[in-house]
Coordinates of C-alpha atoms in Angstrom, one line a residue:
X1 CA -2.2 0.4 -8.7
X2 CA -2.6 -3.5 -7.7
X3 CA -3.9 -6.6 -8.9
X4 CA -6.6 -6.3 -11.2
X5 CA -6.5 -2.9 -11.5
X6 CA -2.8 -3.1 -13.1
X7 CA -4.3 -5.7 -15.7
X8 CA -6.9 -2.8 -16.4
X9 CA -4.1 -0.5 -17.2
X10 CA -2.6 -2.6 -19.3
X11 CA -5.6 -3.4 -21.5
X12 CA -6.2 -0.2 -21.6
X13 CA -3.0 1.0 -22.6
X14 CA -3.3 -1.6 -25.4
X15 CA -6.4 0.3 -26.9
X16 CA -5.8 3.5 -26.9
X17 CA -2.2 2.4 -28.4
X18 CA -4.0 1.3 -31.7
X19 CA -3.6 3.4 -34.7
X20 CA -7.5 4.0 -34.6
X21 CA -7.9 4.6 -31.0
X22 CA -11.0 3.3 -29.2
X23 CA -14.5 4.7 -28.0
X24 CA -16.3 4.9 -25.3
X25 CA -18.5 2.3 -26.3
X26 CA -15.2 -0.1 -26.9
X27 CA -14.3 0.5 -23.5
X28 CA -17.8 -0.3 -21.8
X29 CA -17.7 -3.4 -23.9
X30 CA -14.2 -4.2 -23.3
X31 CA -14.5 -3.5 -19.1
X32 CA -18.0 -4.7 -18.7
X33 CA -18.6 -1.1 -17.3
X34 CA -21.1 1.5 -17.6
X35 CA -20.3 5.0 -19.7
X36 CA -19.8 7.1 -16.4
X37 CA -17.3 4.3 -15.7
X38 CA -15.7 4.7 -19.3
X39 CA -15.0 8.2 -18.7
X40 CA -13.7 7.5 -15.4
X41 CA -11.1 5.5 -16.9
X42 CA -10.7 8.1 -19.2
X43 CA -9.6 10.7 -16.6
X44 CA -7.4 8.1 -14.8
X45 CA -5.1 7.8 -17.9
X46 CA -4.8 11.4 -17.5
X47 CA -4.7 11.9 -14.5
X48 CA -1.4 9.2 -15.1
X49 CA 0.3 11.2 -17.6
X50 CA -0.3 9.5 -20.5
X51 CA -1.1 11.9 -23.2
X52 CA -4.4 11.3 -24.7
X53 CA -6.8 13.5 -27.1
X54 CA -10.0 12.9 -28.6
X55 CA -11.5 13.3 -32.2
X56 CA -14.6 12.8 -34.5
X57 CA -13.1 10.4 -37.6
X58 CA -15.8 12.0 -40.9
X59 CA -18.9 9.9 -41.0
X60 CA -18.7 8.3 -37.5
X61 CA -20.6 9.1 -34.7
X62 CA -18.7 9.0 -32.1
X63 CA -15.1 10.1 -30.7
X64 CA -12.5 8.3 -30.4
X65 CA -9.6 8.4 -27.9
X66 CA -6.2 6.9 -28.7
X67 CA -2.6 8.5 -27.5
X68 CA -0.8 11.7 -29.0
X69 CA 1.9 10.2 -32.3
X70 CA 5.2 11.4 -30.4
X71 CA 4.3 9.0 -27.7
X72 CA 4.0 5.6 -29.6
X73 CA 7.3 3.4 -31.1
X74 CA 5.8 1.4 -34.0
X75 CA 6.1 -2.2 -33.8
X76 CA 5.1 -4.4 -36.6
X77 CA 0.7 -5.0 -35.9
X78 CA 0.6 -2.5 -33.1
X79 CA 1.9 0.9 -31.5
X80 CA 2.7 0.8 -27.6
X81 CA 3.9 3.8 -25.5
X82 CA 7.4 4.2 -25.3
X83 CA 8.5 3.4 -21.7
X84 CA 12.1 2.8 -22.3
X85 CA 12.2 0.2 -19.6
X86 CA 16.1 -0.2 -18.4
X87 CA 17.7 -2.5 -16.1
X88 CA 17.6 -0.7 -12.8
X89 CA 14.0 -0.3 -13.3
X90 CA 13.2 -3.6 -14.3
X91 CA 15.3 -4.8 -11.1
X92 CA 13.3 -2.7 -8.6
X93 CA 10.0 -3.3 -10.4
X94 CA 11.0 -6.8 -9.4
X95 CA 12.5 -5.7 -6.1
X96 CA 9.0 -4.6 -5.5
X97 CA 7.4 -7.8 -6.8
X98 CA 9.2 -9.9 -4.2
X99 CA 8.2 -7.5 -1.8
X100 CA 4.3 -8.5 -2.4
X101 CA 3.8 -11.4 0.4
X102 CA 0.4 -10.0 1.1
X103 CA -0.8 -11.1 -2.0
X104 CA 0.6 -14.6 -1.9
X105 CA -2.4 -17.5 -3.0
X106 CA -5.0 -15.0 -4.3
X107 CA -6.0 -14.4 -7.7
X108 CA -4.2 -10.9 -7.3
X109 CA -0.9 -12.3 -7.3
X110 CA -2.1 -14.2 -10.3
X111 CA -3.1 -10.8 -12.0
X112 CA 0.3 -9.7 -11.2
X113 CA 2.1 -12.6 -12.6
X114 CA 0.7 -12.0 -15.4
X115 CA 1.7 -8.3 -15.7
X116 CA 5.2 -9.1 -15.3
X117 CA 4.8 -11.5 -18.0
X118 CA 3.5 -8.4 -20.8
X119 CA 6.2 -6.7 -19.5
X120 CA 8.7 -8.8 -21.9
X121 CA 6.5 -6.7 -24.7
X122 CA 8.0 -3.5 -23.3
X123 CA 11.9 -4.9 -22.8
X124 CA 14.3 -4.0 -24.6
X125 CA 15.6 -7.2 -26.9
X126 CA 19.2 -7.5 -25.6
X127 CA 17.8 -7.8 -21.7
X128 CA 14.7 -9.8 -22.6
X129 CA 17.6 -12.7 -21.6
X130 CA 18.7 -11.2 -18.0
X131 CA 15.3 -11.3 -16.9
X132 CA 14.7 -15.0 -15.7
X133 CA 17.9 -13.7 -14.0
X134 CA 17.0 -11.2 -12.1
X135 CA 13.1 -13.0 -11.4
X136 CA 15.7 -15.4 -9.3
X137 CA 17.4 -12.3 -7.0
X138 CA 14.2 -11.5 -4.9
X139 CA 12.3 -14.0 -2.4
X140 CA 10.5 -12.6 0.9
X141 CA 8.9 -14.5 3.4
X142 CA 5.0 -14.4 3.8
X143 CA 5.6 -15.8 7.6
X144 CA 3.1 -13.7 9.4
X145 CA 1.6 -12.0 6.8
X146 CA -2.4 -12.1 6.8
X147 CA -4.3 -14.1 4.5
X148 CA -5.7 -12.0 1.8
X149 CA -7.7 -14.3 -0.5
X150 CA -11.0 -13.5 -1.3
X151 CA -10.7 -9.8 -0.4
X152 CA -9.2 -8.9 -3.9
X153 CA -13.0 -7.3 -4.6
X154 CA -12.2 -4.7 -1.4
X155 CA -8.6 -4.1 -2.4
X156 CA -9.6 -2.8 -5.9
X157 CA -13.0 -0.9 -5.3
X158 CA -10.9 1.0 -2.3
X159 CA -7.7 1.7 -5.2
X160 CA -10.9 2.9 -7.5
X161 CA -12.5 5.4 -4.9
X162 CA -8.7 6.2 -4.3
X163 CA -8.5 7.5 -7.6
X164 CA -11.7 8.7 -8.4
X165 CA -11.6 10.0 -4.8
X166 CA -14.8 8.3 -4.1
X167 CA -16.1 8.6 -0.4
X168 CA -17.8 4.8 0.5
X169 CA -19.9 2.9 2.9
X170 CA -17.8 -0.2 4.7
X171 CA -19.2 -2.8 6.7
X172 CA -16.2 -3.0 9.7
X173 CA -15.4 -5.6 12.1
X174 CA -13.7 -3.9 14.4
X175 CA -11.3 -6.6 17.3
X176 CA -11.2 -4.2 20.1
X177 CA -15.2 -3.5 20.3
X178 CA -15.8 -7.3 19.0
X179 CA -18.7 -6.0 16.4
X180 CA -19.6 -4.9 13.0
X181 CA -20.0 -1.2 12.6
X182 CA -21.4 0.2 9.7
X183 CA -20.1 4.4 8.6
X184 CA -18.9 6.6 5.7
X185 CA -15.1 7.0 5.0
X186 CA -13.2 8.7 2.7
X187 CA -10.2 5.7 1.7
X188 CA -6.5 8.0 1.0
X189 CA -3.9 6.1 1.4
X190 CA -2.6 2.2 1.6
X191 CA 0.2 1.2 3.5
X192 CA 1.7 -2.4 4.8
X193 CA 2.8 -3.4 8.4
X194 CA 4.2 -6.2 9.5
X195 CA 2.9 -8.2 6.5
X196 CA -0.7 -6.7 7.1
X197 CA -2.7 -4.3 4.2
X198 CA -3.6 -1.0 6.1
X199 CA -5.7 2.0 5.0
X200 CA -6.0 5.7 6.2
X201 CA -9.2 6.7 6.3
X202 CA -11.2 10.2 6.8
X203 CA -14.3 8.9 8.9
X204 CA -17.3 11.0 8.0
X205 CA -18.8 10.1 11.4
X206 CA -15.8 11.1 13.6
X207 CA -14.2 13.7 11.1
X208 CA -10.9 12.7 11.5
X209 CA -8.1 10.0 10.0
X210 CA -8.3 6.6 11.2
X211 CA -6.6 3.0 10.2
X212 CA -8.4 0.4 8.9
X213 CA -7.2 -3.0 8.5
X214 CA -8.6 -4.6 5.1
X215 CA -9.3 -7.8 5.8
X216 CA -11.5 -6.5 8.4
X217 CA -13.9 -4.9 5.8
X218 CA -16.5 -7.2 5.6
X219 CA -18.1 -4.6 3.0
X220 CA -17.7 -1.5 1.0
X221 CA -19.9 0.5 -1.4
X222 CA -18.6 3.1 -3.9
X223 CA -20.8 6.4 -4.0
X224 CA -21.1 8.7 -5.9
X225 CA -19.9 11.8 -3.8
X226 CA -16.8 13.6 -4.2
X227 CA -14.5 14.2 -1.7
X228 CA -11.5 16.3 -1.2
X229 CA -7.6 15.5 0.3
X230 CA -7.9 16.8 3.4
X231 CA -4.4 19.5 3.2
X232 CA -3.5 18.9 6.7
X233 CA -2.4 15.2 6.3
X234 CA 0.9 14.1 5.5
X235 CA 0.7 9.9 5.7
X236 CA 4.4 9.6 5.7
X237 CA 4.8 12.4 8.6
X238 CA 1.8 10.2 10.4
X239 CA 3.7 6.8 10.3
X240 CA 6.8 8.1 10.9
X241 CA 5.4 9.8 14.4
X242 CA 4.4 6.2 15.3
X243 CA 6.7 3.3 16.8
X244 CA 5.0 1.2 15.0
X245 CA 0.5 1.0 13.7
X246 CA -0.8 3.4 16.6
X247 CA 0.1 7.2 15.9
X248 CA -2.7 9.2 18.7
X249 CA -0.6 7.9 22.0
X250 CA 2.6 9.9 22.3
X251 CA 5.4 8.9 24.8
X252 CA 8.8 9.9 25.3
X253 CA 10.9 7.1 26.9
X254 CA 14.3 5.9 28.0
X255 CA 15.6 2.4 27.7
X256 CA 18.2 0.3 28.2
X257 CA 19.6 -2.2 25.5
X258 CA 22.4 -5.1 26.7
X259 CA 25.3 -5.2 23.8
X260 CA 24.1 -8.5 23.0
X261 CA 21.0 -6.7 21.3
X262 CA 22.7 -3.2 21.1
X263 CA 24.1 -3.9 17.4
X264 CA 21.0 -5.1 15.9
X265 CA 18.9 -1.8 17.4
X266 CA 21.4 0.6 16.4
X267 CA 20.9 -0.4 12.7
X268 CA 17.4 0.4 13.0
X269 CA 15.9 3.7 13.0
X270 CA 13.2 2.9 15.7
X271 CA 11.4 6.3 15.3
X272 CA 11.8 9.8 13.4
X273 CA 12.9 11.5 16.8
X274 CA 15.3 9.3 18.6
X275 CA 19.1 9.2 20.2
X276 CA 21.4 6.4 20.9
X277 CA 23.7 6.7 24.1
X278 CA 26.8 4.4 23.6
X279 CA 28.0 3.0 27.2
X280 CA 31.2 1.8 28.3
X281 CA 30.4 -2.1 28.5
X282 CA 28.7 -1.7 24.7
X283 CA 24.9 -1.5 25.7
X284 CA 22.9 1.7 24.8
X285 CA 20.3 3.6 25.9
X286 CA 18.2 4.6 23.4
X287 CA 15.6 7.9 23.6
X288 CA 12.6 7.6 22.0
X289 CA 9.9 10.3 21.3
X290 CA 7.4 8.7 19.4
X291 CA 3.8 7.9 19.2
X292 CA 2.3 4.2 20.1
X293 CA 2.9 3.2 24.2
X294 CA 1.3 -0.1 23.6
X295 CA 3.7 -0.8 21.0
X296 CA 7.0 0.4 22.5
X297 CA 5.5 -1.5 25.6
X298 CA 5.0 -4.4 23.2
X299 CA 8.8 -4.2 21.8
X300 CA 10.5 -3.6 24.6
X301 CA 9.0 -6.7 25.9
X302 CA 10.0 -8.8 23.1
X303 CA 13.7 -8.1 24.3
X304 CA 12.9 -10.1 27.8
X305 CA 16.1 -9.8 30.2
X306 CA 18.0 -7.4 27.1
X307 CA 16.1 -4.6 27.5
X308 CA 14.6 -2.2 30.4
X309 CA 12.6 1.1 31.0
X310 CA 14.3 3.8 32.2
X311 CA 11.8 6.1 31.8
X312 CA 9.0 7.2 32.4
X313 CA 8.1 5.3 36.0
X314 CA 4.3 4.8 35.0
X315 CA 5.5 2.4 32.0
X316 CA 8.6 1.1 34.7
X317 CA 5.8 0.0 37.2
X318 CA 3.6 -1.1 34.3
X319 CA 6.0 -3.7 32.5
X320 CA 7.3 -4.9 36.2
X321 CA 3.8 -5.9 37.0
X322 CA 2.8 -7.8 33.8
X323 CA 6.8 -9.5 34.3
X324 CA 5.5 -10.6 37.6
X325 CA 2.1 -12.2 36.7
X326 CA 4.1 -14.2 33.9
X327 CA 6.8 -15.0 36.1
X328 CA 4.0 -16.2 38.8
X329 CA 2.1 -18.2 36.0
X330 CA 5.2 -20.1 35.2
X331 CA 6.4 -20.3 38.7
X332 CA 2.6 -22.5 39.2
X333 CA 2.9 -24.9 36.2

């Protein structure tokens, strides 16, 4: 869960944690939501693993929801689920944390500032010490990465109809037609590239998975139709077919890396279904089968005079001609 939807969690996690539980009124009042919504959130929890039940307290009239005893360590003016945080954990939640460029100067990051800070509730006392430590062992680099601000609205409704599995209406700008289209999706998965927010999609329209870009969704509408996982996709088996964003434009290829760049491609695996072919004077050829010609065409480029197709002729022929145009455009300055 991200930004604001985290800080949900944990506010919610703080009432259901009390000894008296909380309502669904409490929690419309608490959220700012609507009763559907409450029960929603309800049925999240669950669907989380935290171990919730419900009762009717004598004279009251209505339930209340609070966590199962066995799951709560008393503290002093509250009860809090046991998490049992330890070190490694704390290092990769923090891992993780510096791995959150795309979120740099919006109020999300704020949110999750925050959330790292109620952590220190759930630390153990004897590494409440290490952690301005370890807060100092991650940085990234947000060079690149796409702005984000103001889109923190669109990043949590889509982590809502995630969960609730929620089909929507967007409002898409879409670069390669250069207009706003307007259809149904069904949002299933997030996923970064290249310090860009992606999302796989089920378009109603086209009935099959597509990529969205976020900051591109210049709208988006919850409704309030159900939909289901579609059981033939496997995100991870998509993005690992693709060289790098485009998975529906297979190639197989052969290409030649000088020994100058040889090292640093050989500690990359460029694509589930590859082979490296060590020659004498240290450059490689590497075999690719993979999914994304404009992007191989697009890497192999970015090599210049250390890298060049093999294989096939048609991408050969292509890259020669774009070399030439450049090498004409230069020639004439």
């Amino acid at each position: 869960m991200r930004g604001q939807q985290l800080v949900k969690l944990f506010r919610a996690i703080e009432l259901f944690s009390k000894p008296v539980g909380t309502t669904i009124k409490e929690l419309m009042e608490t959220f700012k939501i609507d009763r559907s919504s409450a029960n929603r959130l309800i049925k999240t929890m669950e669907n989380l693993g935290f171990p919730l039940y419900d009762e009717k307290p004598f004279m009251e009239k209505e339930k209340r929801w609070r966590f199962n005893e066995t799951y709560l360590n008393r503290l002093p003016n509250i009860n809090i689920p046991d998490l049992k945080i330890e070190l490694p954990e704390i290092i990769a939640l923090y891992l993780i944390k510096g791995e959150a460029r795309l979120y740099r100067r919006t109020e999300i990051e704020k949110k999750v500032n925050t959330v790292f800070a109620k952590l220190g509730a759930f630390v153990p006392e004897e590494l409440v010490q290490k952690l301005d430590r370890i807060k100092t062992l991650f940085v990234s680099s947000d060079n690149f990465a796409k702005d984000y601000s103001g889109k923190e609205d669109v990043i949590d409704s889509l982590t809502d109809a995630m969960l609730q599995q929620k089909t929507c209406y967007v409002k898409y700008h879409s670069f390669t037609q250069d207009r706003i289209s307007n259809f149904v999706i069904d949002p299933l998965y997030f996923f970064e590239s290249q310090g860009g927010l992606y999302v796989f999609v089920r378009a109603s329209s086209f009935d099959e998975i597509r990529i969205l870009a976020v900051e591109r969704i210049q709208e988006l509408t919850i409704t309030d139709n159900h939909f289901e996982y579609p059981d033939d996709f496997d995100p991870d088996e998509k993005l690992n077919e693709a060289f790098d964003m485009v998975y529906d434009d297979p190639i197989e290829a052969k290409i030649w890396i000088s020994s100058d760049q040889a090292r640093y491609v050989k500690e990359r695996r460029m694509a589930k279904n590859q082979k490296v072919i060590n020659q004498e004077d240290g450059s490689i050829i590497l075999e690719i089968k993979t999914s994304g010609r404009w992007d191989l065409k697009r890497w192999v480029l970015s090599f210049g005079v250390n890298a060049e197709v093999i294989e096939p002729l048609e991408l050969r022929k292509e890259i020669a001609g774009e070399m030439e145009t450049l090498n004409s455009r230069y020639s004439s300055a």
